[in-house]
XYZ file of N, CA and C in Angstrom:
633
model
N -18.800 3.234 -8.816
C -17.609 2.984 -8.018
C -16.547 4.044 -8.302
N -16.191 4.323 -7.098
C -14.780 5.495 -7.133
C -13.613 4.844 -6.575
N -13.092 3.657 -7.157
C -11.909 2.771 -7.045
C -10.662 3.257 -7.937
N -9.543 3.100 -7.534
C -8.576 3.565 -8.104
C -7.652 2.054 -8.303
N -6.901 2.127 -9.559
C -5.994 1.064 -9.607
C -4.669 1.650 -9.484
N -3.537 1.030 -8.059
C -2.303 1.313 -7.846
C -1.551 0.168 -8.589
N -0.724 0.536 -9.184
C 0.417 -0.337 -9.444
C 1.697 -0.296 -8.238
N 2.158 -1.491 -7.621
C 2.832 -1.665 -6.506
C 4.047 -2.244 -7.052
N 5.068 -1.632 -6.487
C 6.231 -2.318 -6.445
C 6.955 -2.873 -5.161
N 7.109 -4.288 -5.441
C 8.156 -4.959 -4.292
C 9.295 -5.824 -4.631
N 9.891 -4.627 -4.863
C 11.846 -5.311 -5.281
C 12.692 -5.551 -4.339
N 13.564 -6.437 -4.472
C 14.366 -7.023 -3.517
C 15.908 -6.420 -3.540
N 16.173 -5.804 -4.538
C 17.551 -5.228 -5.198
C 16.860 -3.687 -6.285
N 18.219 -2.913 -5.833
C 17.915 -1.638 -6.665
C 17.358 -1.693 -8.175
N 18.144 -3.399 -9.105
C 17.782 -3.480 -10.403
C 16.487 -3.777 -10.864
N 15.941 -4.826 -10.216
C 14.426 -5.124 -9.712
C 13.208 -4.232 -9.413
N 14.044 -3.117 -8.839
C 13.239 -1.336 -7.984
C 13.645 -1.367 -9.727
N 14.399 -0.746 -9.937
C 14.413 0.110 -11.377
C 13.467 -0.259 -12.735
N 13.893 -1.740 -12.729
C 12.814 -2.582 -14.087
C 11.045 -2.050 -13.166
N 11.110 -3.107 -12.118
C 9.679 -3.059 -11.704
C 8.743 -1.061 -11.923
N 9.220 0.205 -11.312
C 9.282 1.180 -11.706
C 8.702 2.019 -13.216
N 10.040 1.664 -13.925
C 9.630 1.646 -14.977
C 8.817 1.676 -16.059
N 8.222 0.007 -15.327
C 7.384 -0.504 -16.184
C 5.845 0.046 -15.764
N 5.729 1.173 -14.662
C 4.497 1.405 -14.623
C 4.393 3.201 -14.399
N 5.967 3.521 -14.326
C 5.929 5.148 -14.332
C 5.163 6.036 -15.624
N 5.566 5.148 -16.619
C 4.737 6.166 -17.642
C 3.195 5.875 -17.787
N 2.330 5.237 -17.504
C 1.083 5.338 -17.411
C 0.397 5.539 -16.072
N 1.211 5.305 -14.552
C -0.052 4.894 -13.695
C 0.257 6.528 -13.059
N -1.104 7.194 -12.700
C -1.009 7.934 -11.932
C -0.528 8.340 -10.320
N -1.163 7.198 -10.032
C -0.606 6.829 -8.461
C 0.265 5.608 -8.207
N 1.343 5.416 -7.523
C 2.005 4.113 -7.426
C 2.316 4.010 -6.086
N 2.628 2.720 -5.371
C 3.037 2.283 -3.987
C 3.859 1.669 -4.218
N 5.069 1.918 -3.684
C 6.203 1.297 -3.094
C 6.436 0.700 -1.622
N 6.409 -1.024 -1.773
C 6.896 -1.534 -0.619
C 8.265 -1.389 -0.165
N 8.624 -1.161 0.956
C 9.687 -1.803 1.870
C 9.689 -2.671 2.818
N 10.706 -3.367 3.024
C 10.771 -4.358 3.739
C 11.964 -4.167 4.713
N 12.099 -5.005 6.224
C 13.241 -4.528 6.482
C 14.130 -6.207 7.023
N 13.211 -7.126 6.499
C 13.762 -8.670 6.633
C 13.415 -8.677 8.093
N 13.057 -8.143 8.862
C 12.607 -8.466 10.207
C 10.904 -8.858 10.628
N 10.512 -7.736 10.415
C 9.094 -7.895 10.418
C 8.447 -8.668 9.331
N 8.799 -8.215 8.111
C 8.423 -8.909 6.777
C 10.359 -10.169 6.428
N 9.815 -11.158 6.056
C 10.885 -12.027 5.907
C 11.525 -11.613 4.831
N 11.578 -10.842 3.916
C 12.328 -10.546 2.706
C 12.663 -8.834 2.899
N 14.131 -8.377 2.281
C 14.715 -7.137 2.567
C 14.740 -6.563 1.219
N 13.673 -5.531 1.535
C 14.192 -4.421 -0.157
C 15.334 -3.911 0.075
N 15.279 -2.977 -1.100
C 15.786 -2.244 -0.945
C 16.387 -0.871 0.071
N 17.291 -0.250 0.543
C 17.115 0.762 1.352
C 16.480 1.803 1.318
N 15.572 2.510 2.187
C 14.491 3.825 1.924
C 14.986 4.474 1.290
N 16.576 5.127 1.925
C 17.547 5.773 1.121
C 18.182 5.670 -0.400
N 17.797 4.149 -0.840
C 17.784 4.169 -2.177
C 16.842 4.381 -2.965
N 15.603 4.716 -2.394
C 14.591 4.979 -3.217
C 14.437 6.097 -4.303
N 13.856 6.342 -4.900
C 13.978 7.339 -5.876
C 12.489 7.071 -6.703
N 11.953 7.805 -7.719
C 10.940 8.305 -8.695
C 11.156 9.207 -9.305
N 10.426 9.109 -10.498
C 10.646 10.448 -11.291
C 9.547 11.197 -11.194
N 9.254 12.669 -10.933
C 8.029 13.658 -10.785
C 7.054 13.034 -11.391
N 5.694 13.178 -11.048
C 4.658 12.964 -11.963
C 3.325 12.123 -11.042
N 3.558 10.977 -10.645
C 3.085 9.910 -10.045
C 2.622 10.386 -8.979
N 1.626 9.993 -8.090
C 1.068 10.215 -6.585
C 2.100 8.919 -6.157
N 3.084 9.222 -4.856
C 3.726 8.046 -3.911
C 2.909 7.720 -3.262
N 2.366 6.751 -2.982
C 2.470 5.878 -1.383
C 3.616 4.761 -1.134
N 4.258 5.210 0.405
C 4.910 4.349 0.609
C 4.450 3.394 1.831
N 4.907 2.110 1.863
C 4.387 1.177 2.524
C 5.235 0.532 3.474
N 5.309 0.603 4.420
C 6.512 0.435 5.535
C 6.491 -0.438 6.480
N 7.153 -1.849 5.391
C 6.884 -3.301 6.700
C 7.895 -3.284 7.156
N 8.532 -2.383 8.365
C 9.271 -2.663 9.311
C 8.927 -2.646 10.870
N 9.740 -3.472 11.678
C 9.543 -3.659 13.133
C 9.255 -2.357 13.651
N 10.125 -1.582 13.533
C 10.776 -0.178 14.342
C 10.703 1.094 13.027
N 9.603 1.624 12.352
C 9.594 2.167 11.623
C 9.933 3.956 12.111
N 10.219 4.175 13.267
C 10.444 5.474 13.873
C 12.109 5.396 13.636
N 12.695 4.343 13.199
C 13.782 4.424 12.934
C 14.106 5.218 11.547
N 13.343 4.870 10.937
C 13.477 5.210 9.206
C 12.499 6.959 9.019
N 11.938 7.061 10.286
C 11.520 8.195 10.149
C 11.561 9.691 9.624
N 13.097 9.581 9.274
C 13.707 10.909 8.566
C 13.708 11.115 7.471
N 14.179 9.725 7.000
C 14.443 9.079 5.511
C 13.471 8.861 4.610
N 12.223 8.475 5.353
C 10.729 8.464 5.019
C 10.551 9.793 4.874
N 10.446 10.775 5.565
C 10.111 12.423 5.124
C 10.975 12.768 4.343
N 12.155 12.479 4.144
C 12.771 13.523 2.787
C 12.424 12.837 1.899
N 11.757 12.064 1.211
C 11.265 11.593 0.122
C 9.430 12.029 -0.302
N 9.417 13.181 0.788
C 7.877 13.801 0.245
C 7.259 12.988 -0.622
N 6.869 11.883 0.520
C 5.297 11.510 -0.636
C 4.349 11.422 -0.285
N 3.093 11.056 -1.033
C 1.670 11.808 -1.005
C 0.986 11.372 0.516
N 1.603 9.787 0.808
C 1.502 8.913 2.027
C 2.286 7.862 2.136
N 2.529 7.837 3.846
C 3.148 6.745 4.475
C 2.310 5.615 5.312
N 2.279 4.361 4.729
C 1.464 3.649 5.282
C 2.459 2.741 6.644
N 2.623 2.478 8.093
C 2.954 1.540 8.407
C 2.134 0.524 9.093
N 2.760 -0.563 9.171
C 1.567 -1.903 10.005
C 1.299 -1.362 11.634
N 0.286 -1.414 12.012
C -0.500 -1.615 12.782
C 0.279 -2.413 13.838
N 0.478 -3.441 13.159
C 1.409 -4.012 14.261
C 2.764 -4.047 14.654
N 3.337 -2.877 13.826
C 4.679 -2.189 14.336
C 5.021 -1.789 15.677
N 5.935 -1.193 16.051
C 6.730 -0.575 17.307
C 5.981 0.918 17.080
N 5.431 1.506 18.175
C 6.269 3.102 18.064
C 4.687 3.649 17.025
N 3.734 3.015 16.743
C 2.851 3.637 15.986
C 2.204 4.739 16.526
N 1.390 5.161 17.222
C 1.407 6.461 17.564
C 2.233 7.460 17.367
N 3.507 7.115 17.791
C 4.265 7.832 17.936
C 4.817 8.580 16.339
N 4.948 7.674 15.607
C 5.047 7.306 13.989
C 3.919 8.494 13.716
N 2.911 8.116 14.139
C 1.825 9.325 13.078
C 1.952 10.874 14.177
N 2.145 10.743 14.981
C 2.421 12.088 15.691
C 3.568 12.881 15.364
N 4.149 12.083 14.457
C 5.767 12.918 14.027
C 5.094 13.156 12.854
N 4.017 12.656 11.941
C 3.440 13.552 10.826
C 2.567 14.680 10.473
N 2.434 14.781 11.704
C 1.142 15.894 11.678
C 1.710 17.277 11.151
N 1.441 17.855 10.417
C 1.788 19.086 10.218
C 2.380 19.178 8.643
N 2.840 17.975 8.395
C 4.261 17.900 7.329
C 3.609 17.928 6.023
N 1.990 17.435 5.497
C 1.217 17.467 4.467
C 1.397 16.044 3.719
N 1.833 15.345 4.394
C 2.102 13.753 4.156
C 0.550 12.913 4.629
N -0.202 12.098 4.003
C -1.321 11.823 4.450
C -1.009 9.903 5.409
N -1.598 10.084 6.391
C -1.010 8.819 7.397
C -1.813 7.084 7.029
N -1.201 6.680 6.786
C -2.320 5.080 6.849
C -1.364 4.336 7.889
N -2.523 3.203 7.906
C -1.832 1.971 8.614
C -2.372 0.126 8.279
N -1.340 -0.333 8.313
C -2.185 -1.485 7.276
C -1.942 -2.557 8.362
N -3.281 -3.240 8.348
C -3.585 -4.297 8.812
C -3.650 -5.930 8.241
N -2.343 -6.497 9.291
C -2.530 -7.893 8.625
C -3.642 -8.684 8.745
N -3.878 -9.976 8.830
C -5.197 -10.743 8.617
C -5.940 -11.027 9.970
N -4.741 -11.165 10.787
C -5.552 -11.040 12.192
C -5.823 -9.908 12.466
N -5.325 -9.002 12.248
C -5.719 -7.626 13.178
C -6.835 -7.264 12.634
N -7.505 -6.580 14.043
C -8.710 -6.335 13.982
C -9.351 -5.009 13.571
N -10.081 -4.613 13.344
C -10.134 -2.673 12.937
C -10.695 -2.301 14.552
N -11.232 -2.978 15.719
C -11.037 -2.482 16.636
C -9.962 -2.048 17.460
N -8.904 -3.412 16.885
C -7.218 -2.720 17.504
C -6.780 -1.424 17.188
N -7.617 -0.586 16.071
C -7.149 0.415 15.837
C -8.283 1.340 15.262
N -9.444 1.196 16.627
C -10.059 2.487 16.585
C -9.711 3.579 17.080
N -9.198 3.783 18.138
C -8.864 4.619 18.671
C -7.816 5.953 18.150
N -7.099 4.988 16.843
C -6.179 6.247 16.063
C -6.838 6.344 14.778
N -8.220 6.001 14.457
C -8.560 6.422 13.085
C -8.825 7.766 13.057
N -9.067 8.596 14.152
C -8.946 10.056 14.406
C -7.919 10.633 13.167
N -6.954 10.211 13.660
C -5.259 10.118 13.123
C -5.244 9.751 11.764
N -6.007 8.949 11.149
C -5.674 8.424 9.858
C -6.186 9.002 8.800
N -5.850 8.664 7.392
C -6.276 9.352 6.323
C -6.913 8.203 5.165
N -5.861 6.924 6.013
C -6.239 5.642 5.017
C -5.881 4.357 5.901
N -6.531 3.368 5.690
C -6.210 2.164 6.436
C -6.017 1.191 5.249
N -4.962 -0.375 5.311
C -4.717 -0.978 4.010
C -5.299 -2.543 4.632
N -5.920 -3.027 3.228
C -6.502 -4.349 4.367
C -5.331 -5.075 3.547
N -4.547 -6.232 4.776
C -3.461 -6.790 3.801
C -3.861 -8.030 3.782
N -4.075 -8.805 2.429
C -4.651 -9.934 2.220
C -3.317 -11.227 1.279
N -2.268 -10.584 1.402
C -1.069 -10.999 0.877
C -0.124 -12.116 1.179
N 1.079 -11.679 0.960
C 1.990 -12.549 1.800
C 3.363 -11.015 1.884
N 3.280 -11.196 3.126
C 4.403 -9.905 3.307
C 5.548 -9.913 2.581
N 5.528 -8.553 1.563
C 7.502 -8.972 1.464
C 7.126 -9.665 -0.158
N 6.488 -10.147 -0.531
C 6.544 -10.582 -2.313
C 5.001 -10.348 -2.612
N 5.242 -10.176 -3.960
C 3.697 -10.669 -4.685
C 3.261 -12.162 -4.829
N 1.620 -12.036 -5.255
C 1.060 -13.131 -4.596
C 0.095 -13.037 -3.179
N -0.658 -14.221 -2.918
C -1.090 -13.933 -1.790
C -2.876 -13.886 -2.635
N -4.082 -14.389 -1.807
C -5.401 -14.574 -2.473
C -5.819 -13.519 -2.033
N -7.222 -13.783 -2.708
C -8.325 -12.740 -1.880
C -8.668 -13.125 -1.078
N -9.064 -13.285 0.154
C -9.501 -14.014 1.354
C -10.795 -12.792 1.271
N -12.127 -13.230 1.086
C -13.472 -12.029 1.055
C -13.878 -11.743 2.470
N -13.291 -12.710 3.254
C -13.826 -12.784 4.665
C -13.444 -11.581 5.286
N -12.099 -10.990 4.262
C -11.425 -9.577 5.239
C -12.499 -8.026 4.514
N -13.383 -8.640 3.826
C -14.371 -7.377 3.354
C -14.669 -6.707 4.337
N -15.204 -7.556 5.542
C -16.059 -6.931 6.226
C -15.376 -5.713 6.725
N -13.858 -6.055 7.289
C -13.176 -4.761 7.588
C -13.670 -3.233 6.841
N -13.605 -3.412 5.446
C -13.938 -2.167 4.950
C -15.096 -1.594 5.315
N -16.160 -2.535 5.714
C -17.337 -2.070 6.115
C -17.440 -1.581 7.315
N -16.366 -2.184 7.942
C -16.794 -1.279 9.286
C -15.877 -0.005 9.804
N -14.765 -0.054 8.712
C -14.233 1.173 8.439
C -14.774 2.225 8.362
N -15.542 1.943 7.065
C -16.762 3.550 6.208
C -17.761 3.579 7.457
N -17.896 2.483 8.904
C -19.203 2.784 9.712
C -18.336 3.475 10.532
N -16.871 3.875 10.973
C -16.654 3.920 11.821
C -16.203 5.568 11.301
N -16.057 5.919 10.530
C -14.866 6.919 9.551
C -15.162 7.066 8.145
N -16.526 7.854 7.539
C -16.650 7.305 6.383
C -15.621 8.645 5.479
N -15.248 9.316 5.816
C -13.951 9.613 4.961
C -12.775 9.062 5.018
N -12.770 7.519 5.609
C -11.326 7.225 5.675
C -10.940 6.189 4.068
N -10.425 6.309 3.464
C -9.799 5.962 2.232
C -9.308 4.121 2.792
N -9.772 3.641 2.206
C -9.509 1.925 2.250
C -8.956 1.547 1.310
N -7.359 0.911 1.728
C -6.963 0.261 0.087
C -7.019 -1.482 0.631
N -6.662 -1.836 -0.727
C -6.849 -3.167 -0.286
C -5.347 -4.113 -1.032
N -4.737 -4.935 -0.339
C -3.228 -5.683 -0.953
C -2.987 -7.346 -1.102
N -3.342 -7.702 -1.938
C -2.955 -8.927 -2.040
C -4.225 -9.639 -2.662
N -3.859 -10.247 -3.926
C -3.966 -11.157 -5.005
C -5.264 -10.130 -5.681
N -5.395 -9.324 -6.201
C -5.867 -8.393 -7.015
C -6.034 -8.793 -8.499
N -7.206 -8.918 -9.064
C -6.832 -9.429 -10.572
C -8.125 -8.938 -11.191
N -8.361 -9.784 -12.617
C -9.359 -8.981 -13.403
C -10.593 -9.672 -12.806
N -10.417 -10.646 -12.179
C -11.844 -11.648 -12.080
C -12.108 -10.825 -10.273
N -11.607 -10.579 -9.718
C -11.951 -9.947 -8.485
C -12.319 -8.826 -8.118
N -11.282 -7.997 -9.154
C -11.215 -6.022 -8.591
C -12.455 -5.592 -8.700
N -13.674 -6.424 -9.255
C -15.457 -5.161 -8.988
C -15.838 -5.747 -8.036
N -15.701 -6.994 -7.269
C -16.098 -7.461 -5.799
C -15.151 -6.442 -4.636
N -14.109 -5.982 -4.950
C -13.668 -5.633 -3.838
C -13.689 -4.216 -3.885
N -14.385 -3.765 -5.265
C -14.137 -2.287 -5.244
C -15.717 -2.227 -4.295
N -16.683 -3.010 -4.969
C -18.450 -2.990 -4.665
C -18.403 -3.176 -2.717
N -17.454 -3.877 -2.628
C -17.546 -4.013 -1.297
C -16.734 -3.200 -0.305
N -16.266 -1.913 -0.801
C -15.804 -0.589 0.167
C -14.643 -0.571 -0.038
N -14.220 -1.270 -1.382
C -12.077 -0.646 -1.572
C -11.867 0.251 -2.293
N -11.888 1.676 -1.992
C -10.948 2.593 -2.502
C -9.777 2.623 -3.520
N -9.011 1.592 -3.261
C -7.745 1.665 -3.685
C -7.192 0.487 -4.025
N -7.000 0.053 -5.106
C -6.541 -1.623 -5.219
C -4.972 -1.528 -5.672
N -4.853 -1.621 -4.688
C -2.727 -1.803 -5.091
C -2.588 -3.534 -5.607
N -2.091 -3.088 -7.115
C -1.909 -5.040 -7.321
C -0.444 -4.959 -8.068
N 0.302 -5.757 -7.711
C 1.528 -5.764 -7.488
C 1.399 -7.287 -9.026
N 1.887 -8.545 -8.945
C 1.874 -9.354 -9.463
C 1.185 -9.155 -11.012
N -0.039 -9.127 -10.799
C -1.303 -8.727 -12.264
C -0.634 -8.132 -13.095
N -0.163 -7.042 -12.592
C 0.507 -5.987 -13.495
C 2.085 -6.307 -13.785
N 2.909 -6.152 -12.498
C 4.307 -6.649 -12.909
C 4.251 -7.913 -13.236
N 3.552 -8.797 -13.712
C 4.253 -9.957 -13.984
C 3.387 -10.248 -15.626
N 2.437 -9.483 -15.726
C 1.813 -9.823 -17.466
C 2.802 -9.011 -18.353
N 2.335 -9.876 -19.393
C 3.404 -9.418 -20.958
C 3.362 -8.004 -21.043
N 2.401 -7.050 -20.705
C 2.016 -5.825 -20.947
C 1.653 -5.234 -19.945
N 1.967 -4.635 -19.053
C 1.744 -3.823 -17.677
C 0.917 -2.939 -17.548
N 0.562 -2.273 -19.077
C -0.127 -1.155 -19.061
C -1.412 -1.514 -19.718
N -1.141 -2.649 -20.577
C -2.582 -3.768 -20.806
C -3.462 -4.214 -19.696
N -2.136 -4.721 -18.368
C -2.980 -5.455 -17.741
C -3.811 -4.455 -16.175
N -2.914 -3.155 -16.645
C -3.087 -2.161 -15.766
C -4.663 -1.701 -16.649
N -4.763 -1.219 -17.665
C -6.007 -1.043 -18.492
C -7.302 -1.690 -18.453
N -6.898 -3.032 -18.444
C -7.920 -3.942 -17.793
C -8.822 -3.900 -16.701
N -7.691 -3.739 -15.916
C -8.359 -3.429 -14.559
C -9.012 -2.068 -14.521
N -8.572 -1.019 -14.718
C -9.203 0.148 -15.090
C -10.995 -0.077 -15.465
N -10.658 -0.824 -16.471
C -11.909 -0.396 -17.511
C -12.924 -1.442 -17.033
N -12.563 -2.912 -16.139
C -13.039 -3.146 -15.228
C -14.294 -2.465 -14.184
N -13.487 -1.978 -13.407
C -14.340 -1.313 -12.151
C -15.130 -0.047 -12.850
N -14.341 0.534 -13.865
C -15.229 1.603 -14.712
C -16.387 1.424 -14.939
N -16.241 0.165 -15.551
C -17.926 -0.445 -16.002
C -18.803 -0.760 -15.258
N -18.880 -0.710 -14.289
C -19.522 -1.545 -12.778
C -19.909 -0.255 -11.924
């Protein structure tokens, strides 16, 4: 398995962004940051514009808003590695056609209904698709296995397209979902919420390693 473990942050206030951060900047290589804009997703982070990191880390950012062509500027001056938005946003096409060129890599994440046929037609376009198995807007949220199949018909449809996977991620799950076509396990809760972040980040690591 060639699975990667993301540590995710979803803060509601800048102090929350700063602790949550923190606690996973000095070990994780890659990290995802949610936003929210209280419309689409029921809970409001922080502003894009308040975002910040310190060098080092691979970004992905994750963009649960209605109208994400709004935030479109604000999203590029923060050069990061990728911008993921939902599928079932405003303006998506349009969203990845304003990235082409910029060296920003494009995803789009799909909630539980959506289908990966709703969005064959722009996997041309994509670099990564996110299966969201969560609850928008906080940590938490199960594995539902039934959304595997998506990954499978991802790698049939696009087998260089990068699959992450979001919501309820832990030590007893992450080699079922890596074995079954996830790329990328962003787990938000597991990690921010155990005594040791970089324990419970390790875990998981050495997890899918073994498998």
């Amino acid at each position: 398995m060639n699975a990667v473990v993301v540590p995710t942050v979803t803060a509601l206030n800048t102090s929350d962004y700063q602790k949550q951060l923190q606690k996973i900047q000095r070990f994780a290589d890659r990290i995802h940051l949610d936003f929210m804009d209280g419309i689409f997703a029921p809970t409001k982070s922080i502003d894009i514009t308040d975002a910040w990191w310190q060098p080092g880390p691979v970004v992905d950012l994750h963009v649960m808003y209605k109208k994400p062509l709004e935030e479109l500027e604000n999203l590029i001056a923060l050069k990061p590695h990728m911008i993921i938005i939902q599928a079932e946003a405003e303006g998506v096409k349009e969203f990845l056609d304003e990235l082409d060129g910029l060296g920003i890599k494009k995803g789009l994440a799909l909630l539980q209904e959506t289908l990966v046929e709703d969005i064959e037609k722009l996997l041309p376009k994509l670099d990564h698709v996110l299966i969201f198995s969560g609850s928008l807007g906080k940590f938490g949220g199960k594995v539902d296995v039934n959304l595997l199949h998506k990954a499978q018909m991802l790698k049939k449809l696009k087998p260089s397209i990068e699959v992450g996977w979001d919501g309820g991620i832990n030590d007893k799950n992450a080699v079922m979902l890596a074995a079954g076509g996830v790329d990328v396990l962003n787990v938000g809760g597991f990690i921010q919420k155990a005594y040791s972040a970089e324990i419970a980040y390790d875990k998981l690591v050495t997890a899918i390693g073994d498998n």
